[in-house]
Coordinates of C-alpha atoms in Angstrom, one line a residue:
X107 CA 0.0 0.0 0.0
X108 CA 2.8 2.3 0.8
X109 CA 5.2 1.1 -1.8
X110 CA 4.4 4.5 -3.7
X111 CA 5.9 6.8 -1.3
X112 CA 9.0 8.8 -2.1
X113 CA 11.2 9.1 0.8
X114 CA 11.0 12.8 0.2
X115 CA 7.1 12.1 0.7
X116 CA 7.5 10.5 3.8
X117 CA 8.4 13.7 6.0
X118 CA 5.6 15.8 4.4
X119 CA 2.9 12.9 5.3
X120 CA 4.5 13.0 8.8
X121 CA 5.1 16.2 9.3
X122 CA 2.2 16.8 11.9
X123 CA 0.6 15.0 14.7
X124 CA -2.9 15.5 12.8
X125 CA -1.5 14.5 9.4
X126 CA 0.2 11.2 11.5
X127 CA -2.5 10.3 13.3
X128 CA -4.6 10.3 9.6
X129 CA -2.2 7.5 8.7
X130 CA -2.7 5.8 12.2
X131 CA -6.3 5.8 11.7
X132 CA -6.4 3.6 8.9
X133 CA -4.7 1.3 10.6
X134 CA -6.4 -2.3 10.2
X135 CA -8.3 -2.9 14.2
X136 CA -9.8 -6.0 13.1
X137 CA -6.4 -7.5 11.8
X138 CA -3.6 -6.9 14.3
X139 CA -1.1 -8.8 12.3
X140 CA -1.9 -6.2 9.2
X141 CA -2.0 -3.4 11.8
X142 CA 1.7 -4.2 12.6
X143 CA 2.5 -5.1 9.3
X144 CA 1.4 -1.1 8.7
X145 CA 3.1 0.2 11.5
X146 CA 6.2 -1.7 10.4
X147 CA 6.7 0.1 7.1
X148 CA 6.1 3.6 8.1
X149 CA 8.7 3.0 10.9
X150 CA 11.1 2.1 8.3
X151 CA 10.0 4.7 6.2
X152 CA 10.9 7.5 9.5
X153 CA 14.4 5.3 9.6
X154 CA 15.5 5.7 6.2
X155 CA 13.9 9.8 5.9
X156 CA 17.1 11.6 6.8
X157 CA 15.2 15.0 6.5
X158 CA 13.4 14.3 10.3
X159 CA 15.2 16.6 13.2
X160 CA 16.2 13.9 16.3
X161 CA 13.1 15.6 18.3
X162 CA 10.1 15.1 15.5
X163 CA 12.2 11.4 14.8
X164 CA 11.3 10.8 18.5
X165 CA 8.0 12.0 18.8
X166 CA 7.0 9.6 15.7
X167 CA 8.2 6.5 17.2
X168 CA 6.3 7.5 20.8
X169 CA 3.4 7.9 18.6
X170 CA 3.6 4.7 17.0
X171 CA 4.6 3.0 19.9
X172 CA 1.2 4.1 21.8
X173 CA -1.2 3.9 18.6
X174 CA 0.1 -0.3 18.2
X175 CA -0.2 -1.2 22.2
X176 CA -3.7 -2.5 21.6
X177 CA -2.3 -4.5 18.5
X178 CA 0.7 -5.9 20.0
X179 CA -1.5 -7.5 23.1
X180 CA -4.4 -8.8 21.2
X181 CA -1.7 -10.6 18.3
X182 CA 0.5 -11.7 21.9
X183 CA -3.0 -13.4 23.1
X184 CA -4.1 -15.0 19.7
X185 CA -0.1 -16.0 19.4
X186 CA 0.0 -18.0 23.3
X187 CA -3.5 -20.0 22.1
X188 CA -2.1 -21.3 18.7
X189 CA -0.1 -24.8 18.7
X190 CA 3.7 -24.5 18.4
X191 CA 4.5 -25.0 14.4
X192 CA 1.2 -23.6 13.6
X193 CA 1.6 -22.0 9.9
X194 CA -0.2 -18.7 11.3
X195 CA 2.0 -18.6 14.7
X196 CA 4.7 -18.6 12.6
X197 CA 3.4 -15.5 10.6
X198 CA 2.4 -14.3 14.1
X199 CA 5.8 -14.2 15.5
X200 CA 7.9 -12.8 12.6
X201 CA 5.4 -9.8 12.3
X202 CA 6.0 -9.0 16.7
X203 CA 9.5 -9.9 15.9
X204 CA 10.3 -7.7 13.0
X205 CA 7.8 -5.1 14.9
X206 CA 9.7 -5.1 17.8
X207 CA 13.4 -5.1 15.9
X208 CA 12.2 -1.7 14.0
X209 CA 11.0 -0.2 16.9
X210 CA 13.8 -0.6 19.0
X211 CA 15.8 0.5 16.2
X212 CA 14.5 3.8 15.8
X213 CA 14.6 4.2 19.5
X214 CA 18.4 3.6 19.2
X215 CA 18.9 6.1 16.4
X216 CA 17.6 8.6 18.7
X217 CA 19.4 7.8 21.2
X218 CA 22.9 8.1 18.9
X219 CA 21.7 10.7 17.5
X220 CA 21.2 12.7 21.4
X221 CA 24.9 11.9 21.7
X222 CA 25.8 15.2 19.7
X223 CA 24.4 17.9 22.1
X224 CA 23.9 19.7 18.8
X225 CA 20.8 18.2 18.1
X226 CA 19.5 18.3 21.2
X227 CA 17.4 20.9 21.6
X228 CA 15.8 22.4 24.7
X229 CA 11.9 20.6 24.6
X230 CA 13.7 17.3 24.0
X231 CA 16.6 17.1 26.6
X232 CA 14.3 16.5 29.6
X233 CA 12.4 14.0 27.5
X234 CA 15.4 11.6 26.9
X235 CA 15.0 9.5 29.9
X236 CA 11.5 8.8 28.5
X237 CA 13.4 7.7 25.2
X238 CA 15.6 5.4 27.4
X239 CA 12.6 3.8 29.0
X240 CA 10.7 3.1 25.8
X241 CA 14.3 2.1 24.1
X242 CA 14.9 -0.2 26.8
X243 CA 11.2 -1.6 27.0
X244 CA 11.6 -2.5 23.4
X245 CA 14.5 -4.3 23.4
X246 CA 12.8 -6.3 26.6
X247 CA 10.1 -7.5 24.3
X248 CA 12.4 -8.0 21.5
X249 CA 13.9 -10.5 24.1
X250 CA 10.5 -11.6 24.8
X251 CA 9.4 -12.7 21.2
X252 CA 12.6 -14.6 20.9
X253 CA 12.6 -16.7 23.6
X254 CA 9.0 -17.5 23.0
X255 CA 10.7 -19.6 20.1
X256 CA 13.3 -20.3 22.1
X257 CA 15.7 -18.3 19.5
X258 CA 18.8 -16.8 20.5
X259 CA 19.4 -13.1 21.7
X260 CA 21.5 -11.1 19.2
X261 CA 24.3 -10.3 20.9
X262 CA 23.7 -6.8 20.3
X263 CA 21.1 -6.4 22.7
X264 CA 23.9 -5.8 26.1
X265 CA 25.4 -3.2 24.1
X266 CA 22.2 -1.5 23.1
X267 CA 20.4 -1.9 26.4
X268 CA 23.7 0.3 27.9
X269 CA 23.5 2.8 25.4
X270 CA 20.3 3.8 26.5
X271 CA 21.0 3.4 30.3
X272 CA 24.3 5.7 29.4
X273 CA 22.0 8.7 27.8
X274 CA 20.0 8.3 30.8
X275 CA 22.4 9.0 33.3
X276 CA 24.2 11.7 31.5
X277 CA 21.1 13.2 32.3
X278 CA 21.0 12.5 35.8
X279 CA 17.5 10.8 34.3
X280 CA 18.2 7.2 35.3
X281 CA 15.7 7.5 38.2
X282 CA 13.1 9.9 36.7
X283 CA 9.7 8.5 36.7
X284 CA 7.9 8.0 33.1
X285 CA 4.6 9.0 32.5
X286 CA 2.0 6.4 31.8
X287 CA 1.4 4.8 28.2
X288 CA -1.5 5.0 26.4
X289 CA -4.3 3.0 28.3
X290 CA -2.7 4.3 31.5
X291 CA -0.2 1.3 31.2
X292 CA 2.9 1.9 33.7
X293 CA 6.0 2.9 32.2
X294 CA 8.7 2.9 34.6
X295 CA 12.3 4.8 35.0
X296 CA 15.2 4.0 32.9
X297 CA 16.6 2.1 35.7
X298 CA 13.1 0.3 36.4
X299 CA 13.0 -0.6 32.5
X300 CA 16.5 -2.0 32.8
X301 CA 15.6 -3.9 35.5
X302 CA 12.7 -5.7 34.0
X303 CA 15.1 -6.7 31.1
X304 CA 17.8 -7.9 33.2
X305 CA 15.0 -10.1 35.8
X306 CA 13.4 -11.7 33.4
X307 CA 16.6 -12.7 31.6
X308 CA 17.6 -14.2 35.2
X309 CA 14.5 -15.7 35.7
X310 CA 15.6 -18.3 32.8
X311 CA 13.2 -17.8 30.4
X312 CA 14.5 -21.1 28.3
X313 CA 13.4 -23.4 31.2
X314 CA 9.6 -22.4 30.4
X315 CA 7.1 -23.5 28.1
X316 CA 5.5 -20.4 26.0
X317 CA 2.7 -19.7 28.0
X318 CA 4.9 -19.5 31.2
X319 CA 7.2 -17.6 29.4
X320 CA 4.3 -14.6 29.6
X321 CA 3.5 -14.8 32.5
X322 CA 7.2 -14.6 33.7
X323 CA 7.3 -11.9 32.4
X324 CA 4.1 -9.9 33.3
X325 CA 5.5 -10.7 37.0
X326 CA 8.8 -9.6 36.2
X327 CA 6.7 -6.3 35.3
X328 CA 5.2 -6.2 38.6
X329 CA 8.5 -7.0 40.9
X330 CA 11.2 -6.0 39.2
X331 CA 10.9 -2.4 40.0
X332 CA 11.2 -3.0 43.6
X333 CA 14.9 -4.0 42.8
X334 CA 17.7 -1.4 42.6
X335 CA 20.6 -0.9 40.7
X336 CA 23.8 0.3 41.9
X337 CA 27.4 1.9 40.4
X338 CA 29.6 1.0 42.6
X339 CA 29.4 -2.8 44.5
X340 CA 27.6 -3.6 47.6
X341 CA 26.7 -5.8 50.0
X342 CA 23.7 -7.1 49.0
X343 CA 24.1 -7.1 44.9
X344 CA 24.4 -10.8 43.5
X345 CA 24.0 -9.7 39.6
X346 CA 26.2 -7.6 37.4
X347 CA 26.8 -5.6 34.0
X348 CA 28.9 -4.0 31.8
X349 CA 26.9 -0.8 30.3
X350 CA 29.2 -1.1 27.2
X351 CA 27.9 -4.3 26.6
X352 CA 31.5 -6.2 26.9
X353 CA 29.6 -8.7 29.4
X354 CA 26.1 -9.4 29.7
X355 CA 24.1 -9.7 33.2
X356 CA 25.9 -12.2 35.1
X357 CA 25.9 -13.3 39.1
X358 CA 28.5 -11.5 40.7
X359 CA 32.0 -13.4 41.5
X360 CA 34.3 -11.6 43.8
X361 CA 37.0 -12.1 40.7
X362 CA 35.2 -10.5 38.5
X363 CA 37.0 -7.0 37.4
X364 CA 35.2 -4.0 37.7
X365 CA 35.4 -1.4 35.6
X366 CA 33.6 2.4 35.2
X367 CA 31.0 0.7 32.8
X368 CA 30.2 -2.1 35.4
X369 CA 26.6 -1.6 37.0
X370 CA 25.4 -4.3 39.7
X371 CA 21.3 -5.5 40.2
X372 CA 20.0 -6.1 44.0
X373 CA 17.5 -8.2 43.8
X374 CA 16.7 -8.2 47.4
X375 CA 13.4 -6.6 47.7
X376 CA 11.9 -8.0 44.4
X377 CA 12.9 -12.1 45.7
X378 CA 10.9 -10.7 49.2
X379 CA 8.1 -8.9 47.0
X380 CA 7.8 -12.3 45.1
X381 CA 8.0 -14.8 48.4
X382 CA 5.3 -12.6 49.6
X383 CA 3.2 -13.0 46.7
X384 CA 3.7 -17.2 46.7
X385 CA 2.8 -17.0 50.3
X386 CA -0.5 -15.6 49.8
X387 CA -1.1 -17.2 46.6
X388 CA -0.6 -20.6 49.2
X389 CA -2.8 -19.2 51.7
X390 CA -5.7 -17.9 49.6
X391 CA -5.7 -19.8 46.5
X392 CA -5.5 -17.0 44.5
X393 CA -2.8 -14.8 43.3
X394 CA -3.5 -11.0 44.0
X395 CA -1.7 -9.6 40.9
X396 CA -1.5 -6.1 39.3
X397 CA -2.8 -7.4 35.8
X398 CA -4.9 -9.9 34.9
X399 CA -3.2 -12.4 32.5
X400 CA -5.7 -14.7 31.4
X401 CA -8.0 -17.2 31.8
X402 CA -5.5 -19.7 31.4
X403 CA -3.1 -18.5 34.5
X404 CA -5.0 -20.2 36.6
X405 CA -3.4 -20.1 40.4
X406 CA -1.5 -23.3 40.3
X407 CA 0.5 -21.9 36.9
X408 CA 1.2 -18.8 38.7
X409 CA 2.9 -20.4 41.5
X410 CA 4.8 -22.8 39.8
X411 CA 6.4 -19.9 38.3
X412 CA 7.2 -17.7 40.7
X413 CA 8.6 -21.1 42.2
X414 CA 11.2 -20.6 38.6
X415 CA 11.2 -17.0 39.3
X416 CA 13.0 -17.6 42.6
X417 CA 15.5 -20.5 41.2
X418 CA 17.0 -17.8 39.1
X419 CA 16.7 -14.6 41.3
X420 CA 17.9 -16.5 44.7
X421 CA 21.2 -15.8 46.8
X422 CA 22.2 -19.7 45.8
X423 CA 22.0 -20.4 41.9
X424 CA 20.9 -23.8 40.9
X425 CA 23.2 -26.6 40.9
X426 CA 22.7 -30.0 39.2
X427 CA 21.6 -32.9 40.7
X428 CA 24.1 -34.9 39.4
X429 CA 27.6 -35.1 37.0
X430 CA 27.2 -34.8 32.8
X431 CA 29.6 -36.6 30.7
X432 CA 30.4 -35.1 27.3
X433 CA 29.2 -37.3 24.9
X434 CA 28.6 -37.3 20.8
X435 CA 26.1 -40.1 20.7
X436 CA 23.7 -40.4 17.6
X437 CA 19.7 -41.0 19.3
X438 CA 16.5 -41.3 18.0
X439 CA 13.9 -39.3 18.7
X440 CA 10.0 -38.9 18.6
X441 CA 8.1 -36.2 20.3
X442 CA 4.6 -35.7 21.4
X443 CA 2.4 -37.9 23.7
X444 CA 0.4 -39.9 21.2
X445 CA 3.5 -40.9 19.8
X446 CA 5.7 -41.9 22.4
X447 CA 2.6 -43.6 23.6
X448 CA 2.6 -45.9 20.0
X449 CA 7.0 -46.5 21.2
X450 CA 5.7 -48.3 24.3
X451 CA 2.8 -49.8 23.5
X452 CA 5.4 -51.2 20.4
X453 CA 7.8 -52.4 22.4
X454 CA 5.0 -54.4 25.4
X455 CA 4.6 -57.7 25.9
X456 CA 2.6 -59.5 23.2
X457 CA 0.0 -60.5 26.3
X458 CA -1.1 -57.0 27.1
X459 CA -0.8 -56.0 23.6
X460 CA -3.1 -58.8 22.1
X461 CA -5.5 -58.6 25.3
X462 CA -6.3 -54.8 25.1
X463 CA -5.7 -53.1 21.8
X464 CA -4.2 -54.1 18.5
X465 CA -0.6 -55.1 18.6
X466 CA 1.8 -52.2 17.9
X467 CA 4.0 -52.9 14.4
X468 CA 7.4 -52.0 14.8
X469 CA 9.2 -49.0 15.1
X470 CA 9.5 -47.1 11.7
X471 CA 12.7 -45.6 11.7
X472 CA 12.2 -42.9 8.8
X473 CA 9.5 -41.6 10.9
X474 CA 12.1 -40.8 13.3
X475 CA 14.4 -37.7 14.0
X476 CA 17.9 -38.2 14.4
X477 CA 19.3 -36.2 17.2
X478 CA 22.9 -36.0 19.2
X479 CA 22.8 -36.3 22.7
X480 CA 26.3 -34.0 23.6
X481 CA 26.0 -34.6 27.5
X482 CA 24.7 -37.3 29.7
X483 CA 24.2 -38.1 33.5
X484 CA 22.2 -40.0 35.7
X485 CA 18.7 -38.0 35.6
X486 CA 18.9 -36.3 32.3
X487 CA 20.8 -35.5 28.5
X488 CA 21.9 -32.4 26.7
X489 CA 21.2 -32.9 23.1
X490 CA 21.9 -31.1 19.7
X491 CA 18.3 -31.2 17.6
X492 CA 20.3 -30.6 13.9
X493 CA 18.6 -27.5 11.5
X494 CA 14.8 -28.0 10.3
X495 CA 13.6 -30.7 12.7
X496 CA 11.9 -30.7 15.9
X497 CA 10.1 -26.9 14.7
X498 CA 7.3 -28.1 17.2
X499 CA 9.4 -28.5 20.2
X500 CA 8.9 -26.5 23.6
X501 CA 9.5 -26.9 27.2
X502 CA 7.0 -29.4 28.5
X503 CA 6.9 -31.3 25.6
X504 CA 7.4 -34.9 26.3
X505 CA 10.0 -36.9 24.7
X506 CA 11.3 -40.6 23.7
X507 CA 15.4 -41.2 22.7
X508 CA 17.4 -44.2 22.3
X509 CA 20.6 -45.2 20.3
X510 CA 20.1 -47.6 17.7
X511 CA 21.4 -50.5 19.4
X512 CA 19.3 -50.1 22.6
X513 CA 16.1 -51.8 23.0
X514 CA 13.8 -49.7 25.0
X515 CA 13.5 -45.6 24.8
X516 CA 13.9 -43.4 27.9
X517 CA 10.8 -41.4 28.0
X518 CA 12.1 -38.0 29.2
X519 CA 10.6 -34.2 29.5
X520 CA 12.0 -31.2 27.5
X521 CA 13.1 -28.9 30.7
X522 CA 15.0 -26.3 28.6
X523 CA 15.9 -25.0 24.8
X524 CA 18.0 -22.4 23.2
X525 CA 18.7 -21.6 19.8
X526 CA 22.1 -21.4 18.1
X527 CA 23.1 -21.1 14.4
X528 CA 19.5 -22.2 14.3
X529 CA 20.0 -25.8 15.8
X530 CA 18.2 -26.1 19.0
X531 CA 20.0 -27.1 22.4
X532 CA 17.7 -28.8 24.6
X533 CA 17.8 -29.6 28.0
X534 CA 15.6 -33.1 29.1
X535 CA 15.0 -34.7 31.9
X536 CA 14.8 -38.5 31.8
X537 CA 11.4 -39.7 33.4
X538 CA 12.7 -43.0 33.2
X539 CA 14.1 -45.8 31.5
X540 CA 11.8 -49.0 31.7
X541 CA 8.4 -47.1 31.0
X542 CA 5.4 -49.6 29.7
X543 CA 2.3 -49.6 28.7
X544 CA -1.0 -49.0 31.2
X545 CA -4.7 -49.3 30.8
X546 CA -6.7 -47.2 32.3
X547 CA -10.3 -46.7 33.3
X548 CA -12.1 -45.1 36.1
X549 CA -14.2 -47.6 38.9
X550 CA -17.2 -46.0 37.8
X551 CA -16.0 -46.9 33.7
X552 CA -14.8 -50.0 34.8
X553 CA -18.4 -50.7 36.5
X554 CA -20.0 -49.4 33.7
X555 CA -17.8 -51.8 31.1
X556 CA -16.1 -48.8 29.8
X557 CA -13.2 -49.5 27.5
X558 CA -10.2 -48.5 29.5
X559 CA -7.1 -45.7 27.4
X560 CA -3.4 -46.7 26.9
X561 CA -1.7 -44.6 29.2
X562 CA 3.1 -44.5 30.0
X563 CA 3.6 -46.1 33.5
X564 CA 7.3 -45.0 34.3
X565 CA 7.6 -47.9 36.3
X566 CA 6.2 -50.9 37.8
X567 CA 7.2 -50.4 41.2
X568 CA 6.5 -48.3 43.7
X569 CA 8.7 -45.0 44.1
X570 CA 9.6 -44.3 47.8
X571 CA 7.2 -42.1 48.8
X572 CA 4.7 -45.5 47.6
X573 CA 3.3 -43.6 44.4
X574 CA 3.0 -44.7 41.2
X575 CA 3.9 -42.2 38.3
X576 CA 1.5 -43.0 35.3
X577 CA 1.5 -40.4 31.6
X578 CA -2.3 -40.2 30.8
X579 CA -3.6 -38.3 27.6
X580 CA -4.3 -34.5 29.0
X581 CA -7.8 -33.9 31.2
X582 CA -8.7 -37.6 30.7
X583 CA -8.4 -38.4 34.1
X584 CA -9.0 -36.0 37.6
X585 CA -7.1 -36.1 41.0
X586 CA -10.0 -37.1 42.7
X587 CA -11.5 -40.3 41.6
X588 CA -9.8 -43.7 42.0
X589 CA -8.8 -45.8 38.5
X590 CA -8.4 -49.5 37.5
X591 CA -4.6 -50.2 35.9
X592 CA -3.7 -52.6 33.8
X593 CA -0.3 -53.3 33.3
X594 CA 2.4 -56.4 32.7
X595 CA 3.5 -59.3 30.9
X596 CA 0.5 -61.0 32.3
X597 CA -2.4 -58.6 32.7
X598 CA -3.3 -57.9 36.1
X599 CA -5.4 -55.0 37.5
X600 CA -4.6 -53.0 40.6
X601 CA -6.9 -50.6 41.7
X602 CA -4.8 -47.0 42.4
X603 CA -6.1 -43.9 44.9
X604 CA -4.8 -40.3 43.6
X605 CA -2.3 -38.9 45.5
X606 CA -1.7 -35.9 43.8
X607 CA -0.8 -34.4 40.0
X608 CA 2.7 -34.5 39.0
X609 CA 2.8 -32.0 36.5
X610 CA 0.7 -30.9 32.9
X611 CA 2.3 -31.0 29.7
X612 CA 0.6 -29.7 26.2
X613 CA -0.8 -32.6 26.1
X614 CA -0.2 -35.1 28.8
X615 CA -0.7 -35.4 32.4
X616 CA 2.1 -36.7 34.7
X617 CA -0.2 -38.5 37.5
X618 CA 0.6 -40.1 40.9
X619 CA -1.3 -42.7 42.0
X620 CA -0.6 -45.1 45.5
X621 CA -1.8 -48.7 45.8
X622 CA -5.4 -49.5 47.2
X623 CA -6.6 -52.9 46.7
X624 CA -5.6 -55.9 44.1
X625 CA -8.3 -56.5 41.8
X626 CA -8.2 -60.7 41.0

């Protein structure tokens, strides 16, 4: 639509807010891909018009920043609901993505540009902390959109979140308070943006499936504020940076050289903010937030990840539970519940099979990725998934490997991922290594001659604690109600009290079950 337009063009259609806020109005509402898609071009178009003074440059980009905030959160909500692979979330994510990119980008020419006092002039020089925040809030959701696909942060970003912190503080601005957004949505300090980058960057985003992923980050929103950044070390400051983006946010080690671009992040009073929160989320069952996040952050979801919000924000950082071993192993690999379910129902005993559902053919290899596991240990595997496969992949998603010569498949969960050169690194953890097929029904199914579901039981013995860990297909089965299992060479049926749900995946439920009463 826009392909007409002259660069010369572009500053005369611009060169008022009425004339701009003409273009803004025909912005698509309906479409908020298309809206985005809009807002994209004219922001190149403002980039590339060398003819806009630093101050008009700025107010253009505030103005597009505000008119798209509707946009960006309903395409954010339609995005989280799609399937991962999904033809349209793909489209979805490279529209925020390059959205975001441009954005920031122009908020980054402004800010080299404010380097030369020269084109500074007097209305704009008490506005550039506001151009830090929204520079800085950008390139947070930049970071955002990434890791929702589990891609890699440019590099780039350390550098370009201290440039903007830098033309903050040469204005002694670093603390100023920002005026709202449009919609009254809080925009805080330069320092209080920072923050919010630098938290939910700690907080491990990569160890999170999507959904978790955003609300990480809307409580990141709500506690990192509380935190404070310092120039010169104390005490109580476990996280550092370099504002010249040499090194990226860090925890502080008492070797570490400091230098006049080195800022440090106390984290104190956000980790007590968000203990407080888990304790009455615990106490209430509800989670008394400052934003509502959707129907699907139900309480539970909430707490498990404030429960990751304090692994990476707290005074001790994780440790494994036990050694790796490099490794360069060759392992196959299927992904998804119904299809590691059709592994272990291939490789049961013929009994079971031929007693309670068509016997499994074998394993068809082609069907199968080929990843490389590059670290092992007792509980879990680092692997290398190679360019092009394993698109649909997430945290949560659950997972079957094995080498070629090895006759059963560890069934494992995906715990982490991260992108580089466009392979992806994940991170599993190995459920176990003897899994076999179950058949399930409820007592009131079974009384009613229900057919009983396949279902993964990790293992045919007891765990410690008595419980028996059983994969069912997702919302199939409740906490509450007690269920007939079939399991074994030679079908026998126990009859298995809840005692409580593991975890959810996408689209299994990890179930514990202890022993009530054998079933002859």
């Amino acid at each position: 639509m826009l392909q007409w337009l002259k660069r010369d063009h572009v500053a005369q259609a611009l060169a008022t807010d009425r004339s701009a806020q003409k273009i803004i109005d025909g912005f698509s509402y309906v479409d908020p891909c298309k809206a985005l898609e809009e807002a994209h071009t004219w922001l190149g178009s403002i980039a590339e018009t060398a003819s806009f003074k630093l101050q008009r440059r700025y107010e253009l980009l505030e103005l597009l920043d505000g008119a798209t905030l509707e946009s960006n959160t309903r395409l954010l909500v339609q995005y989280l609901e799609l399937p991962p692979g999904d033809a349209q979330s793909e489209r979805f994510w490279q529209v925020a993505t390059d959205f975001w990119k441009r954005l920031g980008g122009g908020y980054l020419q402004c800010a080299r540009q404010a380097a030369n006092a020269e084109m500074v002039t007097s209305a704009l020089k008490p506005r550039l902390p506001r151009l830090a925040a929204l520079g800085l809030r950008a390139l947070r959701l930049q970071m955002k959109w990434a890791l929702l696909r589990y891609a890699a942060v440019r590099n780039e970003l350390w550098g370009e979140c201290g440039r903007f912190l830098m033309l903050a503080e040469a204005q002694n601005g670093a603390l100023t308070p920002s005026a709202p957004l449009a919609g009254n949505r809080v925009l805080g300090s330069p320092y209080q943006e920072m923050l919010k980058l630098m938290l939910f960057w700690q907080a491990m985003p990569s160890g999170l499936s999507p959904f978790d992923q955003h609300v990480a980050e809307q409580l990141v929103v709500q506690l990192a504020p509380k935190a404070a950044c310092h120039r010169q070390l104390a005490q109580e400051c476990d996280f550092f940076f370099d504002v010249d983006g040499v090194r990226p946010l860090a925890r502080w080690a008492p070797n570490a050289q400091i230098t006049a671009a080195t800022r440090f992040i106390d984290a104190t009073a956000s980790c007590e903010a968000l203990r407080e929160l888990y304790t009455a989320a615990s106490r209430a069952q509800t989670v008394p937030l400052e934003r509502y996040l959707g129907p699907a952050a139900e309480p539970y979801v909430v707490k498990r990840v404030l429960r990751h919000l304090w692994v990476g924000w707290g005074k001790t950082p994780p440790q494994r539970a036990s050694r790796r071993l490099k490794a360069n192993n060759s392992m196959l690999a299927v992904y998804g519940f119904d299809a590691v379910l059709g592994l272990i129902m291939g490789q049961s005993a013929p009994a079971l099979s031929l007693a309670l559902a068509p016997a499994a053919g074998e394993v068809d290899l082609a069907r199968t990725d080929r990843w490389v596991a590059s670290d092992i240990s007792a509980t879990g595997l680092g692997v290398v998934v190679p360019q092009g496969k394993g698109q649909m992949l997430c945290v949560g998603q659950l997972v079957a490997l094995r080498t070629e010569r090895e006759p059963t498949w560890r069934i494992g969960i995906v715990r982490r991922v991260s992108g580089l050169q466009r392979q992806h690194h994940l991170g599993i953890q190995v459920l176990s290594q003897r899994a076999l097929p179950v058949y399930l029904r409820t007592l009131t199914g079974a009384r009613q001659g229900r057919a009983p579901v396949a279902g993964i039981l990790l293992s045919d013995t007891p765990s410690a604690s008595g419980s028996f860990h059983i994969l069912a297909r997702r919302d199939l089965f409740g906490t509450s109600e007690a269920i007939e299992a079939v399991f074994g060479a030679q079908p026998s049926a126990l009859t298995l009290e809840p005692a409580g749900e593991a975890e959810s995946g996408q689209d299994f439920d990890w179930l514990r079950y202890k022993l009530a009463t054998v079933v002859h």
